[in-house]
């Protein structure tokens, strides 16, 4: 029998074509939803490879139910949805898709920063709803970006790419990271200093036990009342209740979020009632070219593992 590959969400035919030639590929048939938990557990019983999404929780229960499983290949750079300790315990390889989404995510980060700073989404609504009656001196005014201070929390590849874009806007760029780097026209700052002096605080750090909730009420209170918080990393890094209060009370000027602690974000979430919040549905890497490159990395890793070859982008 051919090895079985289960894909938890429908992907383009071209992304799975090569695997389908060699293996039995089973794929959840819907693009808008991922396989429900019971289906995942059922498929895991026979699967030799799981091709997963960030929305899939791959925990000890999954690994324990999958005696044939050799690899979990995650369609993301992040892998906080996978229990790596359980993967090691069961001898399962885990891979991700680094590097190829750096530029696309940096583009989206800066687009979100600009949209937040200049009230782009609210301004568009006034046009589409017919509320745009005339030009007004202070109507839809935002904050300057050119020449402002940008603070980047997490200076990995994406952080460096965002810094390059910010240099084109003549921004004063600070960063805070676990390790210091030698970067031209970019200065290291302690965490509290970065929060206090930045006009824009951009979160690009992974979600770990150390970074979970690292932006809470105390941290938001350090920021300028004219500052904006931009999060394109993971929702759990920001205390959403504290952010709601800070935005509602105008302790900070605005925020832009591409990620939430629960995704999709519930429609009754208090944050969605705020006009000074710009929201996106986790589209940091969402260009056609980037997503296809990410899928190619997943397919390559699965093929290599099932053929007992060296696996690239291995996390464990």
Short mmCIF file of C-alpha atoms in Angstrom, two decimals:
data_model
loop_
_atom_site.label_atom_id
_atom_site.label_comp_id
_atom_site.label_asym_id
_atom_site.label_seq_id
_atom_site.Cartn_x
_atom_site.Cartn_y
_atom_site.Cartn_z
CA UNK A 1 0.00 0.00 0.00
CA UNK A 2 1.09 3.56 -0.69
CA UNK A 3 1.94 5.82 2.28
CA UNK A 4 -0.98 8.05 3.23
CA UNK A 5 -0.72 11.84 3.33
CA UNK A 6 -3.59 13.71 4.96
CA UNK A 7 -3.97 17.44 4.21
CA UNK A 8 -6.20 19.25 6.70
CA UNK A 9 -7.49 21.94 4.29
CA UNK A 10 -8.08 22.04 0.54
CA UNK A 11 -5.00 23.21 -1.37
CA UNK A 12 -4.55 23.98 -5.09
CA UNK A 13 -4.15 20.92 -7.30
CA UNK A 14 -0.72 22.09 -8.45
CA UNK A 15 0.53 22.10 -4.86
CA UNK A 16 -0.29 18.44 -4.26
CA UNK A 17 0.16 17.01 -7.75
CA UNK A 18 3.64 15.55 -7.21
CA UNK A 19 2.70 13.91 -3.92
CA UNK A 20 -0.47 12.49 -5.47
CA UNK A 21 1.62 10.68 -8.08
CA UNK A 22 3.48 8.70 -5.42
CA UNK A 23 1.28 8.54 -2.36
CA UNK A 24 -2.33 8.21 -1.34
CA UNK A 25 -3.29 11.83 -0.75
CA UNK A 26 -6.38 12.48 1.30
CA UNK A 27 -7.46 16.10 1.58
CA UNK A 28 -10.22 17.89 3.45
CA UNK A 29 -12.43 19.13 0.58
CA UNK A 30 -13.22 22.66 1.79
CA UNK A 31 -11.08 25.78 1.27
CA UNK A 32 -12.82 27.92 3.89
CA UNK A 33 -12.61 25.48 6.78
CA UNK A 34 -10.08 23.01 8.08
CA UNK A 35 -10.79 19.41 8.98
CA UNK A 36 -12.72 19.16 12.25
CA UNK A 37 -10.99 17.57 15.21
CA UNK A 38 -12.78 14.23 14.89
CA UNK A 39 -11.81 13.93 11.22
CA UNK A 40 -8.19 14.82 12.00
CA UNK A 41 -8.01 12.12 14.67
CA UNK A 42 -9.65 9.60 12.37
CA UNK A 43 -7.25 10.28 9.50
CA UNK A 44 -4.24 10.32 11.83
CA UNK A 45 -4.84 6.65 12.65
CA UNK A 46 -3.61 5.68 9.18
CA UNK A 47 -1.59 8.67 8.03
CA UNK A 48 2.14 8.53 7.43
CA UNK A 49 2.27 12.31 6.94
CA UNK A 50 0.09 15.21 8.09
CA UNK A 51 0.14 18.47 6.14
CA UNK A 52 -1.28 20.93 8.65
CA UNK A 53 -2.42 24.54 9.04
CA UNK A 54 -1.99 26.92 11.97
CA UNK A 55 -5.61 26.30 12.92
CA UNK A 56 -4.89 22.60 13.59
CA UNK A 57 -3.93 21.68 17.14
CA UNK A 58 -1.47 18.84 16.80
CA UNK A 59 -1.06 17.62 20.35
CA UNK A 60 -0.27 14.44 22.22
CA UNK A 61 -3.74 13.04 21.47
CA UNK A 62 -3.05 13.30 17.76
CA UNK A 63 0.42 11.77 18.01
CA UNK A 64 -0.84 8.96 20.26
CA UNK A 65 -3.52 8.05 17.72
CA UNK A 66 -1.07 7.95 14.79
CA UNK A 67 1.15 4.85 14.92
CA UNK A 68 2.36 5.26 11.33
CA UNK A 69 3.02 8.98 11.46
CA UNK A 70 6.50 10.09 10.35
CA UNK A 71 6.09 13.82 9.70
CA UNK A 72 3.91 16.84 10.41
CA UNK A 73 4.60 19.62 7.90
CA UNK A 74 3.06 22.94 8.96
CA UNK A 75 2.00 25.54 6.38
CA UNK A 76 3.47 28.46 8.37
CA UNK A 77 6.65 29.78 9.88
CA UNK A 78 5.12 29.54 13.34
CA UNK A 79 4.49 26.17 14.95
CA UNK A 80 2.93 27.03 18.30
CA UNK A 81 -0.01 24.83 17.25
CA UNK A 82 2.20 21.74 17.47
CA UNK A 83 3.30 20.04 20.69
CA UNK A 84 6.99 19.53 19.91
CA UNK A 85 7.63 17.57 23.09
CA UNK A 86 4.94 15.08 22.08
CA UNK A 87 6.38 14.95 18.56
CA UNK A 88 9.82 14.06 19.92
CA UNK A 89 8.31 11.50 22.28
CA UNK A 90 6.66 9.74 19.33
CA UNK A 91 9.63 10.16 17.00
CA UNK A 92 7.79 12.38 14.52
CA UNK A 93 9.55 14.97 12.39
CA UNK A 94 8.04 18.49 12.35
CA UNK A 95 8.78 21.07 9.64
CA UNK A 96 7.69 24.63 8.82
CA UNK A 97 8.07 27.09 5.93
CA UNK A 98 10.63 29.77 6.84
CA UNK A 99 12.32 32.38 4.64
CA UNK A 100 9.98 32.34 1.63
CA UNK A 101 7.34 34.53 3.30
CA UNK A 102 9.68 37.20 4.65
CA UNK A 103 9.14 39.87 1.99
CA UNK A 104 5.38 39.32 1.67
CA UNK A 105 4.89 39.55 5.43
CA UNK A 106 7.07 42.66 5.64
CA UNK A 107 4.98 44.26 2.88
CA UNK A 108 1.78 43.49 4.76
CA UNK A 109 3.24 44.76 8.03
CA UNK A 110 4.07 48.10 6.51
CA UNK A 111 0.73 48.26 4.70
CA UNK A 112 -1.06 47.69 8.02
CA UNK A 113 1.08 50.33 9.69
CA UNK A 114 0.20 52.86 6.98
CA UNK A 115 -3.49 51.94 7.01
CA UNK A 116 -3.62 52.37 10.78
CA UNK A 117 -1.66 55.61 10.79
CA UNK A 118 -3.77 57.24 8.07
CA UNK A 119 -7.23 55.88 8.94
CA UNK A 120 -7.43 54.21 5.54
CA UNK A 121 -10.20 51.74 6.40
CA UNK A 122 -12.41 54.34 8.11
CA UNK A 123 -11.84 56.76 5.25
CA UNK A 124 -12.88 54.19 2.68
CA UNK A 125 -16.07 53.48 4.65
CA UNK A 126 -17.08 57.14 4.47
CA UNK A 127 -16.86 57.01 0.67
CA UNK A 128 -18.73 53.74 0.24
CA UNK A 129 -21.45 54.68 2.76
CA UNK A 130 -22.08 58.12 1.32
CA UNK A 131 -20.87 59.91 4.44
CA UNK A 132 -18.26 61.88 2.48
CA UNK A 133 -20.00 65.23 2.07
CA UNK A 134 -17.11 67.66 1.69
CA UNK A 135 -13.47 68.30 2.47
CA UNK A 136 -12.91 69.33 6.09
CA UNK A 137 -9.71 70.70 7.64
CA UNK A 138 -9.36 67.97 10.28
CA UNK A 139 -11.44 65.23 8.72
CA UNK A 140 -9.90 61.75 8.76
CA UNK A 141 -6.57 63.10 10.00
CA UNK A 142 -4.01 60.54 11.05
CA UNK A 143 -0.42 60.39 12.21
CA UNK A 144 2.83 61.03 10.33
CA UNK A 145 4.84 58.01 9.26
CA UNK A 146 7.77 59.65 7.50
CA UNK A 147 10.38 60.66 10.06
CA UNK A 148 8.56 58.94 12.94
CA UNK A 149 10.13 56.45 15.35
CA UNK A 150 9.53 52.78 14.69
CA UNK A 151 10.11 50.19 17.42
CA UNK A 152 10.38 46.57 16.28
CA UNK A 153 9.96 43.81 18.86
CA UNK A 154 11.59 40.70 17.40
CA UNK A 155 14.35 41.37 14.89
CA UNK A 156 14.36 38.23 12.79
CA UNK A 157 14.28 38.10 8.99
CA UNK A 158 10.87 39.77 8.82
CA UNK A 159 11.93 42.44 11.29
CA UNK A 160 14.97 43.26 9.20
CA UNK A 161 12.80 43.44 6.07
CA UNK A 162 10.38 45.82 7.81
CA UNK A 163 13.35 47.95 8.92
CA UNK A 164 14.51 48.24 5.29
CA UNK A 165 11.10 49.52 4.29
CA UNK A 166 11.05 51.96 7.18
CA UNK A 167 14.41 53.37 6.08
CA UNK A 168 12.75 54.42 2.84
CA UNK A 169 10.37 56.53 4.90
CA UNK A 170 13.21 58.14 6.81
CA UNK A 171 12.07 56.60 10.08
CA UNK A 172 14.15 56.42 13.25
CA UNK A 173 14.33 52.65 13.83
CA UNK A 174 14.75 50.89 17.17
CA UNK A 175 14.55 47.19 17.90
CA UNK A 176 14.41 44.85 20.88
CA UNK A 177 15.50 41.24 20.52
CA UNK A 178 16.90 38.40 22.60
CA UNK A 179 20.22 38.84 20.83
CA UNK A 180 21.73 42.06 19.56
CA UNK A 181 22.56 42.45 15.89
CA UNK A 182 24.84 44.66 13.87
CA UNK A 183 22.41 46.55 11.65
CA UNK A 184 22.99 49.74 9.74
CA UNK A 185 20.87 52.71 10.86
CA UNK A 186 18.99 50.56 13.36
CA UNK A 187 19.54 50.89 17.13
CA UNK A 188 19.00 48.36 19.91
CA UNK A 189 16.74 49.57 22.74
CA UNK A 190 15.68 48.04 26.02
CA UNK A 191 12.07 46.90 26.03
CA UNK A 192 10.67 49.72 28.17
CA UNK A 193 12.63 52.40 26.32
CA UNK A 194 11.30 51.15 22.98
CA UNK A 195 7.72 51.31 24.24
CA UNK A 196 8.14 54.80 25.65
CA UNK A 197 9.71 56.52 22.65
CA UNK A 198 8.24 54.71 19.62
CA UNK A 199 5.48 56.21 17.52
CA UNK A 200 4.83 52.76 16.07
CA UNK A 201 5.45 49.53 17.97
CA UNK A 202 5.52 46.53 15.63
CA UNK A 203 5.38 43.02 17.09
CA UNK A 204 7.26 40.37 15.11
CA UNK A 205 8.35 37.97 17.83
CA UNK A 206 7.28 34.31 17.95
CA UNK A 207 4.63 33.21 20.45
CA UNK A 208 6.41 31.36 23.25
CA UNK A 209 5.74 30.93 26.97
CA UNK A 210 8.03 33.96 27.47
CA UNK A 211 6.26 36.22 24.95
CA UNK A 212 2.66 35.21 25.70
CA UNK A 213 0.88 38.30 27.03
CA UNK A 214 4.07 40.38 26.87
CA UNK A 215 2.03 43.43 25.79
CA UNK A 216 -0.46 44.03 28.58
CA UNK A 217 -1.89 46.98 30.47
CA UNK A 218 1.46 47.98 32.03
CA UNK A 219 3.26 47.92 28.68
CA UNK A 220 0.49 49.82 26.87
CA UNK A 221 0.59 52.45 29.62
CA UNK A 222 4.23 53.13 28.73
CA UNK A 223 3.39 54.01 25.14
CA UNK A 224 2.68 57.52 23.88
CA UNK A 225 -0.96 58.53 23.59
CA UNK A 226 -0.19 59.25 19.92
CA UNK A 227 1.39 55.85 19.30
CA UNK A 228 0.10 52.86 17.32
CA UNK A 229 0.55 49.16 18.07
CA UNK A 230 0.91 46.80 15.08
CA UNK A 231 0.75 43.04 15.57
CA UNK A 232 1.41 40.64 12.68
CA UNK A 233 3.00 37.92 14.82
CA UNK A 234 0.54 35.96 17.00
CA UNK A 235 -2.55 37.09 18.84
CA UNK A 236 -1.55 35.64 22.21
CA UNK A 237 1.36 38.06 22.51
CA UNK A 238 -1.06 40.93 23.19
CA UNK A 239 -3.55 41.01 26.07
CA UNK A 240 -6.65 41.80 24.03
CA UNK A 241 -8.67 43.01 27.03
CA UNK A 242 -5.92 45.46 27.95
CA UNK A 243 -5.64 46.61 24.34
CA UNK A 244 -9.39 47.22 24.17
CA UNK A 245 -9.24 49.40 27.28
CA UNK A 246 -6.19 51.31 26.02
CA UNK A 247 -7.85 52.05 22.68
CA UNK A 248 -11.23 52.86 24.17
CA UNK A 249 -9.72 55.28 26.69
CA UNK A 250 -7.39 56.64 23.98
CA UNK A 251 -4.30 55.79 26.01
CA UNK A 252 -2.78 54.91 22.64
CA UNK A 253 -3.89 56.41 19.33
CA UNK A 254 -4.55 53.29 17.33
CA UNK A 255 -3.74 49.66 16.61
CA UNK A 256 -3.51 47.37 13.61
CA UNK A 257 -4.00 43.63 14.07
CA UNK A 258 -3.52 40.86 11.54
CA UNK A 259 -3.77 38.22 14.27
CA UNK A 260 -6.01 37.41 17.21
CA UNK A 261 -5.88 35.01 20.13
CA UNK A 262 -8.94 33.22 18.71
CA UNK A 263 -9.15 32.97 14.95
CA UNK A 264 -11.44 33.70 13.27
CA UNK A 265 -12.10 36.50 15.76
CA UNK A 266 -15.69 36.33 17.11
CA UNK A 267 -17.94 39.01 15.62
CA UNK A 268 -18.99 40.08 19.11
CA UNK A 269 -15.39 40.71 20.22
CA UNK A 270 -15.25 44.13 21.92
CA UNK A 271 -12.22 45.15 19.86
CA UNK A 272 -14.31 45.10 16.69
CA UNK A 273 -16.48 47.94 18.02
CA UNK A 274 -13.57 50.40 18.05
CA UNK A 275 -13.01 52.89 15.22
CA UNK A 276 -9.30 53.30 16.05
CA UNK A 277 -8.53 49.65 15.30
CA UNK A 278 -7.63 48.31 11.84
CA UNK A 279 -8.15 44.57 11.48
CA UNK A 280 -7.13 41.96 8.91
CA UNK A 281 -7.79 38.19 8.74
CA UNK A 282 -4.23 36.84 9.25
CA UNK A 283 -2.98 37.54 5.72
CA UNK A 284 0.68 38.32 6.41
CA UNK A 285 2.01 35.88 3.82
CA UNK A 286 -1.01 36.00 1.54
CA UNK A 287 0.39 36.53 -1.92
CA UNK A 288 -0.17 33.90 -4.58
CA UNK A 289 3.54 33.43 -5.18
CA UNK A 290 4.44 33.17 -1.49
CA UNK A 291 1.72 30.72 -0.57
CA UNK A 292 2.65 28.42 -3.46
CA UNK A 293 6.31 28.56 -2.40
CA UNK A 294 5.30 27.67 1.16
CA UNK A 295 3.30 24.70 -0.10
CA UNK A 296 6.24 23.56 -2.21
CA UNK A 297 8.41 23.48 0.92
CA UNK A 298 5.82 21.37 2.74
CA UNK A 299 5.52 18.93 -0.13
CA UNK A 300 9.30 18.67 -0.45
CA UNK A 301 9.67 17.92 3.27
CA UNK A 302 6.96 15.26 3.23
CA UNK A 303 8.47 13.56 0.19
CA UNK A 304 11.96 13.58 1.67
CA UNK A 305 10.81 12.17 4.99
CA UNK A 306 8.74 9.38 3.45
CA UNK A 307 11.73 8.46 1.29
CA UNK A 308 14.05 8.50 4.34
CA UNK A 309 16.09 11.38 2.95
CA UNK A 310 17.42 14.49 4.67
CA UNK A 311 14.53 16.82 5.56
CA UNK A 312 14.90 20.58 5.19
CA UNK A 313 13.30 23.14 7.52
CA UNK A 314 13.18 20.61 10.30
CA UNK A 315 12.10 21.90 13.72
CA UNK A 316 12.42 18.57 15.51
#
